[in-house]
Short mmCIF file of C-alpha atoms and ligand atoms in Angstrom, two decimals:
data_model
loop_
_atom_site.label_atom_id
_atom_site.label_comp_id
_atom_site.label_asym_id
_atom_site.label_seq_id
_atom_site.Cartn_x
_atom_site.Cartn_y
_atom_site.Cartn_z
CA MET A 814 132.08 91.39 83.42
CA THR A 815 131.73 94.92 84.65
CA GLU A 816 132.74 95.25 88.27
CA VAL A 817 131.48 98.35 90.03
CA ALA A 818 133.42 99.69 93.01
CA LEU A 819 131.37 102.18 95.05
CA VAL A 820 133.91 104.25 96.96
CA PRO A 821 133.37 106.77 99.75
CA SER A 822 135.14 109.67 98.00
CA PRO A 823 136.88 110.68 94.77
CA GLU A 824 140.19 110.40 96.65
CA ALA A 825 139.44 106.78 97.55
CA GLY A 826 138.49 106.12 93.92
CA ALA A 827 141.70 107.67 92.65
CA ALA A 828 143.73 105.61 95.13
CA LEU A 829 141.99 102.45 93.94
CA ALA A 830 142.69 103.27 90.27
CA ALA A 831 146.34 104.03 91.03
CA GLY A 832 146.57 100.69 92.82
CA LEU A 833 145.16 98.92 89.74
CA ILE A 834 147.81 100.63 87.59
CA ALA A 835 150.50 99.53 90.04
CA GLU A 836 149.22 95.93 89.86
CA THR A 837 149.32 96.03 86.06
CA LEU A 838 152.91 97.30 86.06
CA ALA A 839 153.90 94.66 88.61
CA GLN A 840 152.46 91.93 86.38
CA ARG A 841 153.96 93.28 83.16
CA ALA A 842 157.15 95.31 83.17
CA ASP A 843 156.51 96.42 79.58
CA ALA A 844 152.90 97.44 80.23
CA VAL A 845 151.30 100.20 78.15
CA LEU A 846 148.87 102.66 79.71
CA GLY A 847 145.92 104.50 78.23
CA VAL A 848 145.58 107.93 79.81
CA ALA A 849 142.67 110.36 79.79
CA THR A 850 142.06 114.06 80.25
CA GLY A 851 139.23 115.90 82.01
CA SER A 852 139.18 116.65 85.73
CA THR A 853 138.34 113.13 86.85
CA PRO A 854 141.71 111.39 86.31
CA LEU A 855 143.75 114.16 87.98
CA GLY A 856 143.46 112.49 91.37
CA VAL A 857 144.77 109.25 89.87
CA TRP A 858 147.99 110.95 88.73
CA ALA A 859 148.37 112.49 92.21
CA GLN A 860 147.89 109.06 93.78
CA LEU A 861 150.47 107.48 91.47
CA ARG A 862 152.93 110.01 92.82
CA ASP A 863 151.88 109.56 96.45
CA GLN A 864 151.98 105.77 96.18
CA GLY A 865 155.40 105.91 94.50
CA VAL A 866 154.18 104.10 91.37
CA ASP A 867 156.89 104.45 88.75
CA VAL A 868 155.38 105.14 85.31
CA ALA A 869 158.43 107.08 84.08
CA SER A 870 159.31 104.54 81.40
CA THR A 871 155.77 103.35 80.63
CA PRO A 872 154.44 104.23 77.16
CA ALA A 873 151.12 106.08 77.40
CA PHE A 874 148.46 106.66 74.74
CA ALA A 875 145.85 109.38 75.12
CA LEU A 876 142.20 108.87 74.26
CA ASP A 877 141.62 112.03 72.30
CA GLU A 878 142.66 115.50 71.18
CA TYR A 879 141.01 118.65 69.94
CA VAL A 880 141.36 119.50 66.27
CA GLY A 881 142.27 123.05 65.34
CA LEU A 882 144.30 124.21 68.35
CA ARG A 883 147.84 125.35 67.54
CA THR A 884 150.66 123.01 68.61
CA GLY A 885 151.52 123.79 72.21
CA HIS A 886 148.15 125.44 72.97
CA PRO A 887 147.85 125.10 76.78
CA GLU A 888 144.43 123.44 76.49
CA SER A 889 145.40 120.95 73.81
CA TYR A 890 145.22 117.51 75.39
CA ARG A 891 148.88 116.98 74.49
CA SER A 892 149.81 120.03 76.62
CA VAL A 893 147.40 119.07 79.40
CA LEU A 894 148.84 115.56 79.64
CA GLU A 895 152.43 116.81 79.50
CA ARG A 896 151.69 119.25 82.30
CA GLU A 897 149.45 117.13 84.52
CA TYR A 898 150.62 113.59 83.86
CA ALA A 899 154.07 113.39 82.27
CA ALA A 900 155.94 116.21 84.04
CA PRO A 901 154.89 115.43 87.64
CA LEU A 902 155.50 111.70 87.14
CA GLY A 903 158.80 112.07 85.30
CA VAL A 904 157.48 110.50 82.08
CA ASP A 905 159.65 111.13 79.03
CA PRO A 906 157.31 113.15 76.75
CA THR A 907 158.37 111.01 73.78
CA LEU A 908 156.68 108.05 75.50
CA LEU A 909 153.37 109.93 75.45
CA ARG A 910 151.35 109.72 72.24
CA VAL A 911 148.25 111.81 71.58
CA PRO A 912 146.14 111.45 68.41
CA GLY A 913 147.42 113.80 65.72
CA ASP A 914 150.60 114.80 67.57
CA ASP A 915 152.96 113.40 64.93
CA GLY A 916 152.42 116.34 62.58
CA GLY A 917 151.12 114.21 59.68
CA PRO A 918 147.93 114.80 57.68
CA LEU A 919 144.71 114.90 59.68
CA ALA A 920 142.90 112.54 57.31
CA THR A 921 145.22 109.64 58.19
CA ALA A 922 146.00 110.63 61.80
CA GLY A 923 143.63 107.99 63.17
CA ALA A 924 145.22 105.16 61.24
CA ARG A 925 148.73 106.27 62.24
CA PHE A 926 147.70 106.46 65.89
CA GLU A 927 146.17 102.98 65.77
CA ALA A 928 149.34 101.63 64.14
CA ALA A 929 151.42 103.14 66.96
CA ILE A 930 149.23 101.42 69.57
CA THR A 931 149.64 98.12 67.74
CA ARG A 932 153.44 98.57 67.49
CA ALA A 933 153.56 99.16 71.25
CA GLY A 934 151.79 95.83 71.81
CA GLY A 935 148.34 97.24 72.66
CA ILE A 936 147.09 99.06 75.73
CA ASP A 937 147.06 97.05 78.95
CA LEU A 938 145.00 99.38 81.12
CA GLN A 939 142.91 102.24 79.80
CA ILE A 940 141.76 104.96 82.20
CA LEU A 941 138.39 106.44 81.18
CA GLY A 942 136.20 109.27 82.37
CA ILE A 943 132.68 109.78 81.09
CA GLY A 944 131.00 112.90 79.79
CA ARG A 945 127.45 113.92 80.60
CA THR A 946 126.38 112.89 77.09
CA GLY A 947 127.64 109.40 77.94
CA HIS A 948 130.73 109.88 75.81
CA ILE A 949 133.97 108.06 76.49
CA GLY A 950 137.01 109.57 74.82
CA PHE A 951 135.17 112.03 72.63
CA ASN A 952 132.82 109.42 71.14
CA GLU A 953 129.60 111.37 71.15
CA PRO A 954 126.12 109.81 70.87
CA GLY A 955 125.71 108.05 67.55
CA SER A 956 129.31 106.81 67.47
CA SER A 957 129.62 103.36 65.95
CA LEU A 958 130.25 100.76 68.61
CA ALA A 959 132.98 99.43 66.29
CA SER A 960 134.53 102.83 65.49
CA ARG A 961 138.28 103.40 65.20
CA THR A 962 140.34 106.54 65.86
CA ARG A 963 138.92 109.32 63.69
CA VAL A 964 137.75 112.92 63.50
CA LYS A 965 134.41 113.63 65.23
CA ALA A 966 132.23 116.71 65.71
CA LEU A 967 131.61 117.65 69.35
CA THR A 968 128.10 118.15 70.75
CA GLU A 969 127.04 121.53 72.10
CA GLN A 970 126.72 119.93 75.56
CA THR A 971 130.35 118.79 75.52
CA ARG A 972 131.57 122.12 74.15
CA SER A 973 129.75 123.97 76.89
CA ASP A 974 130.99 121.52 79.58
CA ASN A 975 134.56 122.09 78.35
CA ALA A 976 134.22 125.88 77.99
CA ARG A 977 135.55 126.23 81.56
CA PHE A 978 139.04 125.52 80.24
CA PHE A 979 138.89 128.38 77.70
CA ASP A 980 138.35 132.15 77.95
CA HIS A 981 134.96 131.85 76.30
CA ALA A 982 132.75 129.14 74.82
CA GLY A 983 133.47 130.22 71.25
CA GLN A 984 137.10 129.17 71.69
CA VAL A 985 136.21 125.52 72.29
CA PRO A 986 137.04 123.57 69.12
CA THR A 987 134.15 122.09 67.19
CA HIS A 988 136.00 118.87 66.28
CA CYS A 989 138.30 116.32 67.81
CA LEU A 990 140.32 113.22 67.07
CA THR A 991 139.29 110.37 69.32
CA GLN A 992 140.06 106.73 69.78
CA GLY A 993 137.01 104.86 68.55
CA LEU A 994 134.81 102.68 70.71
CA GLY A 995 136.24 99.64 68.92
CA THR A 996 139.74 100.90 69.71
CA ILE A 997 138.92 101.37 73.39
CA LEU A 998 137.46 97.85 73.54
CA GLN A 999 140.85 96.44 72.53
CA ALA A 1000 142.55 97.62 75.74
CA ARG A 1001 143.03 94.61 78.01
CA THR A 1002 141.45 96.29 81.06
CA LEU A 1003 139.19 99.34 81.24
CA VAL A 1004 138.99 101.45 84.39
CA LEU A 1005 136.18 104.02 84.19
CA LEU A 1006 135.96 106.67 86.91
CA ALA A 1007 133.06 109.02 87.62
CA PHE A 1008 132.37 111.19 90.63
CA GLY A 1009 129.52 113.48 91.60
CA SER A 1010 125.80 113.59 90.93
CA ALA A 1011 126.20 115.22 87.50
CA LYS A 1012 127.58 111.88 86.25
CA SER A 1013 124.97 109.57 87.76
CA ASN A 1014 122.71 109.45 84.71
CA ALA A 1015 125.59 108.74 82.33
CA VAL A 1016 127.00 106.07 84.67
CA THR A 1017 123.65 104.29 84.98
CA ARG A 1018 123.12 104.35 81.23
CA ALA A 1019 126.65 103.08 80.59
CA VAL A 1020 126.58 100.28 83.16
CA GLU A 1021 122.93 99.22 83.11
CA GLY A 1022 121.29 100.86 80.14
CA PRO A 1023 120.74 99.16 76.83
CA LEU A 1024 123.85 98.72 74.71
CA SER A 1025 123.37 101.61 72.34
CA SER A 1026 125.34 104.16 70.39
CA SER A 1027 123.01 106.73 71.99
CA CYS A 1028 125.08 106.17 75.13
CA PRO A 1029 128.57 105.43 73.78
CA GLY A 1030 129.80 104.52 77.28
CA SER A 1031 127.46 101.51 77.23
CA VAL A 1032 130.00 99.83 74.94
CA ILE A 1033 131.90 98.86 78.11
CA GLN A 1034 129.27 96.12 78.51
CA LEU A 1035 130.97 94.32 75.60
CA HIS A 1036 134.35 94.25 77.36
CA PRO A 1037 135.32 91.23 79.47
CA HIS A 1038 137.30 93.16 82.08
CA VAL A 1039 135.96 96.54 83.19
CA ILE A 1040 136.18 98.18 86.59
CA VAL A 1041 133.85 101.14 87.11
CA ILE A 1042 134.85 103.29 90.09
CA VAL A 1043 132.13 105.63 91.33
CA ASP A 1044 131.42 107.57 94.49
CA GLU A 1045 128.00 107.31 96.13
CA GLU A 1046 126.68 110.32 94.17
CA ALA A 1047 127.72 109.05 90.74
CA GLY A 1048 126.45 105.56 91.61
CA ALA A 1049 123.21 106.75 93.23
CA SER A 1050 120.84 105.65 90.49
CA LEU A 1051 122.39 102.24 89.78
CA GLU A 1052 119.63 99.69 90.18
CA TYR A 1053 121.96 96.89 91.31
CA ARG A 1054 124.27 98.90 93.53
CA ASP A 1055 123.79 96.68 96.59
CA TYR A 1056 124.77 93.67 94.51
CA TYR A 1057 127.82 95.50 93.10
CA ARG A 1058 128.87 96.42 96.63
CA PHE A 1059 128.55 92.81 97.79
CA ALA A 1060 130.36 91.43 94.73
CA TRP A 1061 133.20 93.95 95.10
CA GLU A 1062 133.65 93.18 98.80
CA HIS A 1063 133.83 89.48 97.95
CA ARG A 1064 135.88 89.73 94.79
CA SER A 1065 138.62 87.55 96.22
CA LEU A 1066 137.79 83.83 95.98
CA ASP A 1067 139.14 83.53 99.53
CA SER A 1068 136.25 85.66 100.79
CA ILE A 1069 133.58 83.20 99.66
CA GLN A 1070 132.04 81.46 102.65
CA ALA A 1071 129.60 78.58 102.73
CA PRO A 1072 126.12 79.76 103.71
CA ALA A 1073 125.27 79.08 107.37
C1 GLP B 1114 136.23 115.39 78.03
C2 GLP B 1114 137.15 114.25 77.64
C3 GLP B 1114 136.66 112.93 78.18
C4 GLP B 1114 136.31 113.07 79.65
C5 GLP B 1114 135.18 114.06 79.79
C6 GLP B 1114 134.72 114.25 81.22
O1 GLP B 1114 135.19 115.60 77.14
N1 GLP B 1114 137.33 114.13 76.23
O2 GLP B 1114 137.67 111.94 78.00
O3 GLP B 1114 135.93 111.83 80.17
O4 GLP B 1114 135.66 115.31 79.30
O5 GLP B 1114 135.52 115.18 81.87
P1 GLP B 1114 135.56 115.45 83.41
O6 GLP B 1114 136.35 114.32 84.00
O7 GLP B 1114 136.27 116.76 83.55
O8 GLP B 1114 134.17 115.48 83.88
#
């Protein structure tokens, strides 16, 4: 099921996600992580450091990458993850894989990336953000719910949302390589984070809306183990938020009490 944790602040949400990663590593020494870019997961990496969670020897697979940026471009997701995730946490960059970073042909990059995930034993915990179009990874509206890692065109909304990382909007690539929705569903646990009112519509559509490729994030409803971490703003329009709050507070079987 989808569990929704409503947290008081993005910092609390990041601490919770870091704790979930720590639990995964404690359960499985050879765990594999799925990492994400965007602003949202940055607090999680900071919390991993603050909590002393050792991911230095944990293989990590990224969700997506722009197509068309030169190797080493500071805004390529490979560079972003090396700078913001691998370097501060002491992760050997060879343990980080980003779609298309092996230098092979673009047409088969998706298949090679999927094969690398399979060789690593699959992803144990995948960190996800969500875009305002409802995208996860870079799976824009219309993405097949069964899609695999492939090249996609970006929407104008996503290009304009991501223009803040470039000198001007025209520099934002038009295409990307992204894990597919079917690929993401194969991770053993999904942890989706969203903070702030700009995400509330996408969060509500993903968690409670109809399962539809019009909101690619809604594919999480097909996954048996999803934790959605939202602050009050991002969770504001969730119809069942009081229920989620109650269920989260009583998620331990020990907390169940007989009614009076
Ligand atoms: C990009 C990434 C997504 C990310 C989204 C939201 O488009 N490809 O993986 O979830 O941005 O980013 P932010 O967390 O900065 O709002």
